Each structure stands twice: as structure tokens, then as C-alpha cells.
PDB file of C-alpha atoms in Angstrom:
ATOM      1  CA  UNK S   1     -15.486   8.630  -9.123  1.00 80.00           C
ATOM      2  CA  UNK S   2     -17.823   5.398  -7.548  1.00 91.00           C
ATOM      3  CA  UNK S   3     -16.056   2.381  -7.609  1.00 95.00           C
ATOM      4  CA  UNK S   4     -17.743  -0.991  -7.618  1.00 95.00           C
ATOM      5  CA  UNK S   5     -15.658  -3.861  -7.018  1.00 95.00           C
ATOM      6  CA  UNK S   6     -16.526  -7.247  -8.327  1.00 95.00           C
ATOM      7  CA  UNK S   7     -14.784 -10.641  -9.398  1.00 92.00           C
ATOM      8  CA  UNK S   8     -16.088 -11.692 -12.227  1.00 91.00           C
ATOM      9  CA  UNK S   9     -17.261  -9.138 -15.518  1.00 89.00           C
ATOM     10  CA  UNK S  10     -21.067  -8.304 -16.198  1.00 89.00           C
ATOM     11  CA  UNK S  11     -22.706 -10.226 -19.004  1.00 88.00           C
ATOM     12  CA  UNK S  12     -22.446  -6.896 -20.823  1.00 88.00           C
ATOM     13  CA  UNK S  13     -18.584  -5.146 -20.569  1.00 84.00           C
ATOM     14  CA  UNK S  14     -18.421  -1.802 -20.912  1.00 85.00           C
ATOM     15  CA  UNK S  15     -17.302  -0.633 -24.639  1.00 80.00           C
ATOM     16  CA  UNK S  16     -13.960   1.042 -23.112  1.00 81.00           C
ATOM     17  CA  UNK S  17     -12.163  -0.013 -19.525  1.00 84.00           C
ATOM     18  CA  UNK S  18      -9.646   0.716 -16.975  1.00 89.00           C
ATOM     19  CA  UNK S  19      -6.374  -1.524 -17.853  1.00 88.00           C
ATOM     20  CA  UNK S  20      -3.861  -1.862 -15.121  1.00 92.00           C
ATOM     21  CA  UNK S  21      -1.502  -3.498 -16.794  1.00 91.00           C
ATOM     22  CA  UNK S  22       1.973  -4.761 -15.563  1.00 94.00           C
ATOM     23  CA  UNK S  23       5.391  -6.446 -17.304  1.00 94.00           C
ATOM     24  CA  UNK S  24       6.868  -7.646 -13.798  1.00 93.00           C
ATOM     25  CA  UNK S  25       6.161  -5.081 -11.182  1.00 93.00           C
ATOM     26  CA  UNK S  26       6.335  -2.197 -13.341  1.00 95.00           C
ATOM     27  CA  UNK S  27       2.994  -0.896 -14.177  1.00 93.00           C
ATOM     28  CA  UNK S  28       2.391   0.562 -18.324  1.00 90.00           C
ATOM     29  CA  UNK S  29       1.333   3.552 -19.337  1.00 89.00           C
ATOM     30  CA  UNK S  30       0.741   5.636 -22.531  1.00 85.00           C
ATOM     31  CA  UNK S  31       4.022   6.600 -24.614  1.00 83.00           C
ATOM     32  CA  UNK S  32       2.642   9.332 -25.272  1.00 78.00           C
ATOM     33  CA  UNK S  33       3.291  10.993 -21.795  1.00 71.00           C
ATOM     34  CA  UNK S  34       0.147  10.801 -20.388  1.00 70.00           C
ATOM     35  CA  UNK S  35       0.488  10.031 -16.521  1.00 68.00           C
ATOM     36  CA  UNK S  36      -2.705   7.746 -16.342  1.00 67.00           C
ATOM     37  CA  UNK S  37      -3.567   4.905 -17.874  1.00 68.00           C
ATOM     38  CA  UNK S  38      -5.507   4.997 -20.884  1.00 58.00           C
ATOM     39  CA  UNK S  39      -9.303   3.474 -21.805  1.00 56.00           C
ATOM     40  CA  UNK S  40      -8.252   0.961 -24.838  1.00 53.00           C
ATOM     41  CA  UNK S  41     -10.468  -1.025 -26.168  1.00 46.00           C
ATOM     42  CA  UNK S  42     -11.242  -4.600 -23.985  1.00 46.00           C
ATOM     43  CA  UNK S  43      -9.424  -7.303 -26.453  1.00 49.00           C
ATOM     44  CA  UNK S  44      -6.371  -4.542 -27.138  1.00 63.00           C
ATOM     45  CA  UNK S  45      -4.264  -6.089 -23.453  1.00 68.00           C
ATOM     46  CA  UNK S  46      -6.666  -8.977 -23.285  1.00 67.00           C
ATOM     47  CA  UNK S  47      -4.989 -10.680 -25.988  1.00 70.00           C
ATOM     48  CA  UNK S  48      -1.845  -9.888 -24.721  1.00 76.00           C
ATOM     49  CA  UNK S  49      -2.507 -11.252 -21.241  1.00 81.00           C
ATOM     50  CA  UNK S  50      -0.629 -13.778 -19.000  1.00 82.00           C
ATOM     51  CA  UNK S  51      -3.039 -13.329 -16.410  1.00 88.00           C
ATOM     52  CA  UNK S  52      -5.899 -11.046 -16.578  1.00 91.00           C
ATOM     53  CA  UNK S  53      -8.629 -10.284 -13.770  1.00 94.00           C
ATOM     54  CA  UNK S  54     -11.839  -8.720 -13.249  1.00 95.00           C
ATOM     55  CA  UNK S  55     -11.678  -5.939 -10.694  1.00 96.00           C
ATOM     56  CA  UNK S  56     -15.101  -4.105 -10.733  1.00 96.00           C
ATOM     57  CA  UNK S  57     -16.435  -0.768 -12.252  1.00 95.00           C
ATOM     58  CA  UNK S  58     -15.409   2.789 -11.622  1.00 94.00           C
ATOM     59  CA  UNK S  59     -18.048   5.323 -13.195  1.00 92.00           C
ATOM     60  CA  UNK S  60     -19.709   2.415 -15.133  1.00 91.00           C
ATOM     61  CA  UNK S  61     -16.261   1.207 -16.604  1.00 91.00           C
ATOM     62  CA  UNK S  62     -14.677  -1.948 -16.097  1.00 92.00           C
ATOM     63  CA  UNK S  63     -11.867  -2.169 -14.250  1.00 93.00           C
ATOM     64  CA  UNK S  64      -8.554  -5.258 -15.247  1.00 92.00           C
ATOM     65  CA  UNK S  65      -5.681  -6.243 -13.913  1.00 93.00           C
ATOM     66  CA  UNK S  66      -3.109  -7.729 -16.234  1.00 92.00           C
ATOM     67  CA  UNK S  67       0.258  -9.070 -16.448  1.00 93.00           C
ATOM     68  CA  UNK S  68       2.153  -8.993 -19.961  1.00 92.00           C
ATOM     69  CA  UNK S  69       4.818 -10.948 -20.843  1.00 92.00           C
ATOM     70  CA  UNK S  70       6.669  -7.853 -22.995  1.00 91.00           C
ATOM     71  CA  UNK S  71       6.047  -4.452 -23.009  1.00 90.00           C
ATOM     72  CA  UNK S  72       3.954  -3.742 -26.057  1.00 87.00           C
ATOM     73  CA  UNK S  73       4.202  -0.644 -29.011  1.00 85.00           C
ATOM     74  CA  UNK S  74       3.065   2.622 -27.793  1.00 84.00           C
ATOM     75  CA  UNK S  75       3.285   1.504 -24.179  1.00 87.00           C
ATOM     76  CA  UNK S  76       6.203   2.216 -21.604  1.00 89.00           C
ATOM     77  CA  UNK S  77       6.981   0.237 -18.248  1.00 92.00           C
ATOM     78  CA  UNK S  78       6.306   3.202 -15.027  1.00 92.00           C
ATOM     79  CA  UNK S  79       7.477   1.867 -11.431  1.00 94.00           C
ATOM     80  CA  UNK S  80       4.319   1.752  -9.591  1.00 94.00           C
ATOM     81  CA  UNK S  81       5.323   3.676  -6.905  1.00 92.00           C
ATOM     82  CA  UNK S  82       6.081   7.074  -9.534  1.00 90.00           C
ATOM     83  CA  UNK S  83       3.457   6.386 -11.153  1.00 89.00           C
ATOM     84  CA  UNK S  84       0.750   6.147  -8.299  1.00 89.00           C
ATOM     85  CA  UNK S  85       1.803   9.607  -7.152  1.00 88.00           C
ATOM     86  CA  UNK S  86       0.693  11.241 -10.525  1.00 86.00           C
ATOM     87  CA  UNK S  87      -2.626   9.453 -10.595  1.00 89.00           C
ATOM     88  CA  UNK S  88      -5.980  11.084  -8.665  1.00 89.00           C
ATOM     89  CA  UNK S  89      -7.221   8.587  -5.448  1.00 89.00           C
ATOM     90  CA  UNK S  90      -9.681   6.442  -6.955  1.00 91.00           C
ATOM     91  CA  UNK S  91      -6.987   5.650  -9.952  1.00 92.00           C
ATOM     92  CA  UNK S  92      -4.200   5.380  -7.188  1.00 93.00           C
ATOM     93  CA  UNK S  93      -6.530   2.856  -4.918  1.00 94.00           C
ATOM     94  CA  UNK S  94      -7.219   0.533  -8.326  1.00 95.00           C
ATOM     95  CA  UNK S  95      -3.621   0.396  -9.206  1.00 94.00           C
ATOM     96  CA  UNK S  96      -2.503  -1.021  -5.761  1.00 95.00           C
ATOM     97  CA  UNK S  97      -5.920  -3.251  -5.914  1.00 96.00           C
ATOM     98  CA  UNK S  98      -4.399  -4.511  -9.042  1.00 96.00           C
ATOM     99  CA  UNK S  99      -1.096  -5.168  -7.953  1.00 96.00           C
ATOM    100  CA  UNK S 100      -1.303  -7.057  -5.257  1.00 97.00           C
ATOM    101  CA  UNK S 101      -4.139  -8.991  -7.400  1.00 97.00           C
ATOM    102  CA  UNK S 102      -1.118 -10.028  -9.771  1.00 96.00           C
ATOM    103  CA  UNK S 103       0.773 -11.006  -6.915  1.00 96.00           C
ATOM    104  CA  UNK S 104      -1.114 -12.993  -5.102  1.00 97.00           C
ATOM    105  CA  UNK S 105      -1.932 -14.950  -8.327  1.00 97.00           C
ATOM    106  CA  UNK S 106       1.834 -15.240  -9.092  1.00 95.00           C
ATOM    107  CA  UNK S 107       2.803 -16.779  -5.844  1.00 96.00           C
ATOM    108  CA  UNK S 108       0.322 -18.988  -5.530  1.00 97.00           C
ATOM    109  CA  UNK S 109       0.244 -21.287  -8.758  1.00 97.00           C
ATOM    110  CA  UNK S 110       1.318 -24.317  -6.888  1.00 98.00           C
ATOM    111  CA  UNK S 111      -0.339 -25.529  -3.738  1.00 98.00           C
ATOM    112  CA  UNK S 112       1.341 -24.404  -0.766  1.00 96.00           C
ATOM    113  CA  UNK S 113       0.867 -27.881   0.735  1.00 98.00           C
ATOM    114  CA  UNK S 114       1.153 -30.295  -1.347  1.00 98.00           C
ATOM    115  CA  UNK S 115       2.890 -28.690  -4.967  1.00 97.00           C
ATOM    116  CA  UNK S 116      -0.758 -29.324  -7.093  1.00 98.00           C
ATOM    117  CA  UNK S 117      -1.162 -27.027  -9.760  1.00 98.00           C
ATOM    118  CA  UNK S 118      -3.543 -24.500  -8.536  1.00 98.00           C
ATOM    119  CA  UNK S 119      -6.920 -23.741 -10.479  1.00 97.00           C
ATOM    120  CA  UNK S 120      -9.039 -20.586  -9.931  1.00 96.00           C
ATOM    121  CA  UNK S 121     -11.940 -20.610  -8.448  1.00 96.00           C
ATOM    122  CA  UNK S 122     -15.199 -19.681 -10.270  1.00 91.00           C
ATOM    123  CA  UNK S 123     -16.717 -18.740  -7.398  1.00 93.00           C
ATOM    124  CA  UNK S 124     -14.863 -16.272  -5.855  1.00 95.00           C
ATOM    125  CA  UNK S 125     -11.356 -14.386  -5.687  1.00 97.00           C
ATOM    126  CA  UNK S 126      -9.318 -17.613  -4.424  1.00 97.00           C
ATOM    127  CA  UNK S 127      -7.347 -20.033  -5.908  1.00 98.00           C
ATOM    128  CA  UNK S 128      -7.821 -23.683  -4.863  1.00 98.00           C
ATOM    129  CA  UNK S 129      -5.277 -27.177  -5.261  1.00 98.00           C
ATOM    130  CA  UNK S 130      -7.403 -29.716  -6.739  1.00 98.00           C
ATOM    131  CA  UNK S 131      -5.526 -32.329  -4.805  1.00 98.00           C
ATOM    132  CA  UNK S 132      -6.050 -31.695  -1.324  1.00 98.00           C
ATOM    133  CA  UNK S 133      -8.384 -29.100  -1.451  1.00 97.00           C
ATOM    134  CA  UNK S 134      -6.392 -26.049  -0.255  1.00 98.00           C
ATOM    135  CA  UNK S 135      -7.802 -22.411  -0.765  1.00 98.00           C
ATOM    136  CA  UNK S 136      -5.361 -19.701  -1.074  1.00 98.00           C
ATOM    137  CA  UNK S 137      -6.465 -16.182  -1.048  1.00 97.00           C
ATOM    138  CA  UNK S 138      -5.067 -12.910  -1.682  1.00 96.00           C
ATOM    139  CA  UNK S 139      -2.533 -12.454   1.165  1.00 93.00           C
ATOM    140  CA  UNK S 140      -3.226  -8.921   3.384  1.00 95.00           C
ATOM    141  CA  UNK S 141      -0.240  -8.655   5.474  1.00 96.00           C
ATOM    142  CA  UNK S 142      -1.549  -5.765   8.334  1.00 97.00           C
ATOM    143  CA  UNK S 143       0.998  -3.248   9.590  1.00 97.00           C
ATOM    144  CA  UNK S 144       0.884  -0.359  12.034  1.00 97.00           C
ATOM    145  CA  UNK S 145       2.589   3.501  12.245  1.00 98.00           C
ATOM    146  CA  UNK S 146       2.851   5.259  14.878  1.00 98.00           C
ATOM    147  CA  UNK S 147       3.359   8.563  15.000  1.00 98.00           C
ATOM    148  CA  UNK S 148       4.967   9.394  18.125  1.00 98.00           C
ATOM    149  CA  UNK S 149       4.123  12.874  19.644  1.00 98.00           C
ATOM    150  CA  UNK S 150       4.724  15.393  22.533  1.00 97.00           C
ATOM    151  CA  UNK S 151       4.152  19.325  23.481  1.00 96.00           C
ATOM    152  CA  UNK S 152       5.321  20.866  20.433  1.00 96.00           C
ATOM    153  CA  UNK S 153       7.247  17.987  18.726  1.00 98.00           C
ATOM    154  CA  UNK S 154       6.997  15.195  16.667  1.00 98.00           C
ATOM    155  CA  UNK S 155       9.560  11.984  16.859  1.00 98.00           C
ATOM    156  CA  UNK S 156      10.975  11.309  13.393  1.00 98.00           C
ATOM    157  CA  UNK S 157      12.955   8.680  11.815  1.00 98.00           C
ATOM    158  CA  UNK S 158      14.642   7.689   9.008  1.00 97.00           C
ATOM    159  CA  UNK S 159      15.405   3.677   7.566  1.00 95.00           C
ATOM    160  CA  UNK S 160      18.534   3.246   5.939  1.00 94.00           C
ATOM    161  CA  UNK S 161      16.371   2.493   2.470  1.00 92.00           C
ATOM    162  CA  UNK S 162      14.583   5.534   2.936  1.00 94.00           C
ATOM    163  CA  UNK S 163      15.475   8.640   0.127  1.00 92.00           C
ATOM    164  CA  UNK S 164      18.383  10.745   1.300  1.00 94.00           C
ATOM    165  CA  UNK S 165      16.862  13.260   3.893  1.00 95.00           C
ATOM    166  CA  UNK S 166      13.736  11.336   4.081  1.00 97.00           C
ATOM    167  CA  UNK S 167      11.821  10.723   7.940  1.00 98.00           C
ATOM    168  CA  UNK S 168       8.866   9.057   8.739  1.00 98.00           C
ATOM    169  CA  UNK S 169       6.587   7.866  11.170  1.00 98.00           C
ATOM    170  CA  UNK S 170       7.287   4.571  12.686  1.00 98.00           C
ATOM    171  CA  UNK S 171       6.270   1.100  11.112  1.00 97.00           C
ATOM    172  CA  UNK S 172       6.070  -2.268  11.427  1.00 96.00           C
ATOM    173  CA  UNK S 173       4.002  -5.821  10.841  1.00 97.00           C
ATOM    174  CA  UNK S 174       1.886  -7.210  12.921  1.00 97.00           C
ATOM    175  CA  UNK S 175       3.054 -10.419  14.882  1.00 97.00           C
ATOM    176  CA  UNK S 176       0.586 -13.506  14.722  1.00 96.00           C
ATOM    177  CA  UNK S 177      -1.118 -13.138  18.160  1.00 97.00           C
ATOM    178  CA  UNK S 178      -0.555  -9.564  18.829  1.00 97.00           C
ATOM    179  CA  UNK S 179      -3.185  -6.963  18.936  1.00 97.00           C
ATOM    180  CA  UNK S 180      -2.724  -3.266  16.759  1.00 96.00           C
ATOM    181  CA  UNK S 181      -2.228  -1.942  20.108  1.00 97.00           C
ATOM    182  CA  UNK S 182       0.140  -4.470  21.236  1.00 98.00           C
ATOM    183  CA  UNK S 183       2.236  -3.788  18.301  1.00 98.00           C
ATOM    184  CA  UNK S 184       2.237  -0.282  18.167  1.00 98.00           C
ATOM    185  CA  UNK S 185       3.630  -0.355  21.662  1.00 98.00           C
ATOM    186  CA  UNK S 186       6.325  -2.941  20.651  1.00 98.00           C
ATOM    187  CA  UNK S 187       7.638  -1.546  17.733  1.00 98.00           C
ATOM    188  CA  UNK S 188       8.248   2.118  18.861  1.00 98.00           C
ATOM    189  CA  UNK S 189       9.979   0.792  21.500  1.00 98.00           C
ATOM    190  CA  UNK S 190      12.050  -1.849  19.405  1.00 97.00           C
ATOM    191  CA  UNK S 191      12.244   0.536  17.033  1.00 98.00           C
ATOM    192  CA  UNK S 192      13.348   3.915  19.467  1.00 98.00           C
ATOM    193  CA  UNK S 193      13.242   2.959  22.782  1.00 98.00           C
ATOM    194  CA  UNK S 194      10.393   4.994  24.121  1.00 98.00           C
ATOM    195  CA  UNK S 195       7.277   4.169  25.833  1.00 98.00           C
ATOM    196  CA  UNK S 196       3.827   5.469  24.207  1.00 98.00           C
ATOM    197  CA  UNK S 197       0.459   6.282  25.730  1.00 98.00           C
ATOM    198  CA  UNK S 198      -3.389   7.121  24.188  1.00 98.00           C
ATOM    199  CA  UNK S 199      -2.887   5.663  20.866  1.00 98.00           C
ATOM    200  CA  UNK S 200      -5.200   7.898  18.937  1.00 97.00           C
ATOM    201  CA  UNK S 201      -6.086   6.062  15.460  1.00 98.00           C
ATOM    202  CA  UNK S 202      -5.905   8.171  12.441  1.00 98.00           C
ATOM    203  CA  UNK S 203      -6.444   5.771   9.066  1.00 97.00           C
ATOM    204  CA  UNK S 204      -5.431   3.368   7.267  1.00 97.00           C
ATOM    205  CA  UNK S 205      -3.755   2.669   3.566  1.00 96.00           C
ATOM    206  CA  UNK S 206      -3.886  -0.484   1.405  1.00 95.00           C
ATOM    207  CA  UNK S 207      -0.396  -0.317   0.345  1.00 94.00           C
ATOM    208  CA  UNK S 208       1.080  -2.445  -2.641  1.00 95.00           C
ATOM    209  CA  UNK S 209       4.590  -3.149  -1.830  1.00 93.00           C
ATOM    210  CA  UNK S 210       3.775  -5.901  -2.424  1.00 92.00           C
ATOM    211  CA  UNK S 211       0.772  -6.461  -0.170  1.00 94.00           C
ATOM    212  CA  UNK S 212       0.152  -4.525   3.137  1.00 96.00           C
ATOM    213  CA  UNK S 213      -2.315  -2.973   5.050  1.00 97.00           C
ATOM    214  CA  UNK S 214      -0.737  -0.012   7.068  1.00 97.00           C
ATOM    215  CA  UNK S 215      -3.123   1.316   9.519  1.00 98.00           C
ATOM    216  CA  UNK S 216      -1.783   4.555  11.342  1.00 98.00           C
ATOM    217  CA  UNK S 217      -2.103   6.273  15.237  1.00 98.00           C
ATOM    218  CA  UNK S 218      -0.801   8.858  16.786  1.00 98.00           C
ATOM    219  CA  UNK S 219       0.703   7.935  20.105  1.00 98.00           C
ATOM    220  CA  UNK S 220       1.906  10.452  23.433  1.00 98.00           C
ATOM    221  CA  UNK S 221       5.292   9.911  24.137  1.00 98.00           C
ATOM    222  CA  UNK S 222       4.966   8.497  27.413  1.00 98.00           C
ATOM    223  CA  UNK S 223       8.972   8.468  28.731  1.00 98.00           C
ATOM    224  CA  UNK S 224      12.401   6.779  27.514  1.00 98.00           C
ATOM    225  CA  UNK S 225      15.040   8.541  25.386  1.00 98.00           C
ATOM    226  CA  UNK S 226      15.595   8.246  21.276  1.00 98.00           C
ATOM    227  CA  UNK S 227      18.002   4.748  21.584  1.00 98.00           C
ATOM    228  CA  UNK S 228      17.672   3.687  17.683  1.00 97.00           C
ATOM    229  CA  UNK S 229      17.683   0.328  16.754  1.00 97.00           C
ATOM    230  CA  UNK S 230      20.417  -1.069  14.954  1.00 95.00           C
ATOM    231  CA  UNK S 231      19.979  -2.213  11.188  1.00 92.00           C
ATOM    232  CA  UNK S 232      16.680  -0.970  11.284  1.00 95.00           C
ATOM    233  CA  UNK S 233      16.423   2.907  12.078  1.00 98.00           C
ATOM    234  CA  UNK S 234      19.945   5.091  10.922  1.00 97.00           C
ATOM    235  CA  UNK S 235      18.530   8.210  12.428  1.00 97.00           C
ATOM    236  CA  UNK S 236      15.996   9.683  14.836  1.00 98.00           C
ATOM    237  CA  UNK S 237      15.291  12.503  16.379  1.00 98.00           C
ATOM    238  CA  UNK S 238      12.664  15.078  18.288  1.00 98.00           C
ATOM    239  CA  UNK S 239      11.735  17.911  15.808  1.00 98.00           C
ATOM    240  CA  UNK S 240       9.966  21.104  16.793  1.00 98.00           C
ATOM    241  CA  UNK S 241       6.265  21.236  14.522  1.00 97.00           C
ATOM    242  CA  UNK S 242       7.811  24.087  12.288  1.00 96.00           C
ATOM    243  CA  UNK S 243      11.068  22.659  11.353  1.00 97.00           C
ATOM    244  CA  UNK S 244      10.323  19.155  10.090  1.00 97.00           C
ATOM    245  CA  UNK S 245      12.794  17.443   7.675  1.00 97.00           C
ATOM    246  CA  UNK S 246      11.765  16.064   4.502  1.00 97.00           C
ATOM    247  CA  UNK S 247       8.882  14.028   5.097  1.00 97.00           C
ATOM    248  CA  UNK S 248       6.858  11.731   2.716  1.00 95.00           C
ATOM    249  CA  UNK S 249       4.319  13.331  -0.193  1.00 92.00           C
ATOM    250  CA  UNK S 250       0.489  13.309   0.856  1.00 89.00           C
ATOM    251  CA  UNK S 251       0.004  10.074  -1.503  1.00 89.00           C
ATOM    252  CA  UNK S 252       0.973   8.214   1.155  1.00 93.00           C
ATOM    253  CA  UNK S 253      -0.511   7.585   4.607  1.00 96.00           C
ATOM    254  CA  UNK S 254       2.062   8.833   6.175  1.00 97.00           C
ATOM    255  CA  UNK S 255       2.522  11.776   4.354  1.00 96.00           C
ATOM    256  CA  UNK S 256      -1.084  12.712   5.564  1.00 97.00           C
ATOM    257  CA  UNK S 257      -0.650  11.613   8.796  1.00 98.00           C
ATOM    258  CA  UNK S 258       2.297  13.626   9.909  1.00 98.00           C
ATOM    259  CA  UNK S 259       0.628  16.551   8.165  1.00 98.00           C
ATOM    260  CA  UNK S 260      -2.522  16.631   9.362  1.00 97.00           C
ATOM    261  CA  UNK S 261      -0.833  15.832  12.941  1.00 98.00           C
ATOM    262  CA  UNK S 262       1.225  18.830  12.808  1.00 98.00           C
ATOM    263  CA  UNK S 263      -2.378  21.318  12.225  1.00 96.00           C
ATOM    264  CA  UNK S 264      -3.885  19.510  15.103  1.00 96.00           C
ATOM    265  CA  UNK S 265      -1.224  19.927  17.605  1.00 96.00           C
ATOM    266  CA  UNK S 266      -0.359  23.655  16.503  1.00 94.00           C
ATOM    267  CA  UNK S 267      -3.885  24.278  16.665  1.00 91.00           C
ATOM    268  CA  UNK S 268      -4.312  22.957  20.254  1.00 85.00           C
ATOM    269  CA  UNK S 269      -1.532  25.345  21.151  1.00 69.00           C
TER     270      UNK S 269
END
């Protein structure tokens, strides 16, 4: 599946279209069980729409964002984290796209400088105060993971949000000023307490909760011992490459990252 994104619709829409549409942050689907979202006809959400953008064309279809007031007949109201999981990776990659489209347009309908009304631009994806000028655009808020590695194990950890028996790579945001290095280097040692050496970058995510960018390494433990940080981490530990606990589902960057981690290191031997 080619997508083509765009911000404003051809002169021609296709006949039928994506429609990722949302009633607060819950993203609608089908009542009648389906697990995508369904091609209905352009004016059906249109109509219905608080907000409605153009986001390109996948396979010659267009491609909407939309926010709805109420959920409508023959609809239900999915959290867009279950529902991403069921959908294949060009569907999963519009639905965040779309999301954080509806954000950024939510939180930014006054000026963030002066209070102005803000108008959309016709020119681009931004929207700008007609006041004083200022252009707000959608926000990208970059964040690193490190997965944290040595001879035969991987270090793990688990946030006290996290699902019960749930570890993870380490993550956090990016500091104004600080390099992806810098903060990979930081955090795991904010986070853990250990020192890391040759950050090895594996990928990165556009992830909609509600607007980051999470771009993943691998790092070699490079000394320290496991001191979690409190508030922040409620368990970690070294485990052995064959007796991992729960870790996250491959939809996720992480979930391919410790995975794929895992086959190189047992590979190398």
C-alpha cells in the first residue's frame, strides 16, 4: 500500500476514502466488528465534522482526519491504541498521522501569544493568528529508547503505568539543547544508573500519544549497577536473552526493537 501525503484534496476526490475519524481521542470504527475502518462515501463523516483534514492518498484513495462531536449510528468509539494493533502498517501509520493532526488543531485555536483566534492556513499544514502573525504548526515532540545491552543480557524495566508484568526499553524526551546522543546517555543513567557506550541506532516510530517521535538505539552497558529512579522506573533488572518477561507487541517500536535485538545478539554468540 503507497501512501501519498498531501494537505489539501485533488480537484477530483476519489469516489470512496480512508476516514479516520475520532469523538475525543477515541478513534470509530464499524459496528459491525470489523477491526479497520471502513471506505464510506466522502459527505457520509464530512457532514458530521468538527474539524476535518486532508491527509493524502493511499492506493489512489483519499485519506481524512476528522473529529465528531457524537458518535454516530452504526459506528462505535475504539481507543486508538487497541485499535492500531489490529490494523496492517500503512493503516496503523495514517491513524497516528491523523491523530496527532486533530491534536495539534485542537490546541492551537487561540494564538499562543497573544489569544487571536487562529485561522488555517491555505497554504500549508499551519495555523496562523491574524493579529500578530504567529504560525503554529503541528507539534513533533522527539524522544529516544535505549535499549541497554551486554554479553548475553538485556536491561529491562518497567514504569509504574506500564501493564502488570510489562518491561521495556528505556525512554525519554529530548531536552531543548541536547543532542539524541546526549540524551540517550542522560536518561539511562537518570533513569538506572548505568553508563552506556556505542549507541547503535535501530529506528524510529511516529507515535500518537499524543504527539512523539521515539527514535530507538541499542547501547553497551558500559559500567554502574541497576539503581532505579524513584517515581519513574518501579522495577529493573538484567535478564538472560531466553528468559525475557513480558515485553511490548511488535506494533510498537519497542516491541521490534527488543526482538530483533535479542536474534542479533544470540546470533553473534
Amino acid at each position: 500500500m503507497l501512501f501519498t501525503p498531501a494537505h489539501h484534496p485533488p480537484g477530483q476526490p476519489s469516489a470512496l476514502g480512508w476516514h479516520f475519524a475520532f469523538v475525543g481521542k477515541e478513534l470509530l470504527l464499524p459496528d459491525d466488528g470489523s477491526e479497520t475502518p471502513a471506505l464510506p462515501p466522502g459527505p457520509g463523516f464530512g457532514a458530521l465534522a468538527a474539524s476535518r483534514h486532508y491527509l493524502g492518498r493511499l492506493d489512489g484513495l483519499d485519506c481524512w482526519a476528522a473529529s465528531l462531536p457524537d458518535v454516530p449510528a452504526g459506528w462505535r468509539a475504539v481507543p486508538l491504541r487497541a485499535a492500531m494493533m489490529q490494523f496492517p502498517a500503512p493503516l496503523m501509520a495514517l491513524a497516528g498521522r491523523a491523530a496527532q493532526v486533530l491534536e495539534w488543531d485542537r490546541t492551537h485555536r487561540h494564538c499562543g501569544v497573544c489569544g487571536t483566534a487562529t485561522e488555517r492556513s491555505a497554504s500549508e499544514r499551519s495555523r496562523v493568528c491574524p493579529a500578530c502573525g504567529h504560525t503554529a504548526y503541528p507539534r513533533i515532540s522527539p524522544a529516544m529508547m535505549a535499549l541497554v545491552w551486554r554479553p548475553g543480557e538485556l536491561l529491562l524495566a518497567r514504569a509504574p503505568h506500564f501493564m502488570p508484568g510489562m518491561y521495556s526499553a528505556l525512554a525519554g524526551f529530548v531536552e531543548p539543547g541536547e543532542t539524541l546522543e546526549e540524551c540517550v546517555a542522560r536518561e539511562v543513567e537518570e533513569e538506572v544508573g548505568v553508563q552506556v557506550r556505542n549507541l547503535r541506532y535501530f529506528g524510529s516510530q511516529s507515535w500518537p500519544f499524543p504527539h512523539s517521535l521515539m527514535v530507538a538505539f541499542t547501547a553497551e552497558w558500559a559500567g554502574g549497577e541497576i539503581v532505579p529512579q524513584p517515581d519513574e522506573i518501579e522495577d529493573a533488572g538484567w535478564y538472560p536473552l531466553d528468559a525475557l518477561p513480558g515485553i511490548p507487541p511488535r506494533f510498537s517500536i519497542a516491541g521490534f526493537l527488543i526482538r530483533d535485538t535479542v536474534e542479533r545478539l544470540s546470533q553473534a554468540g
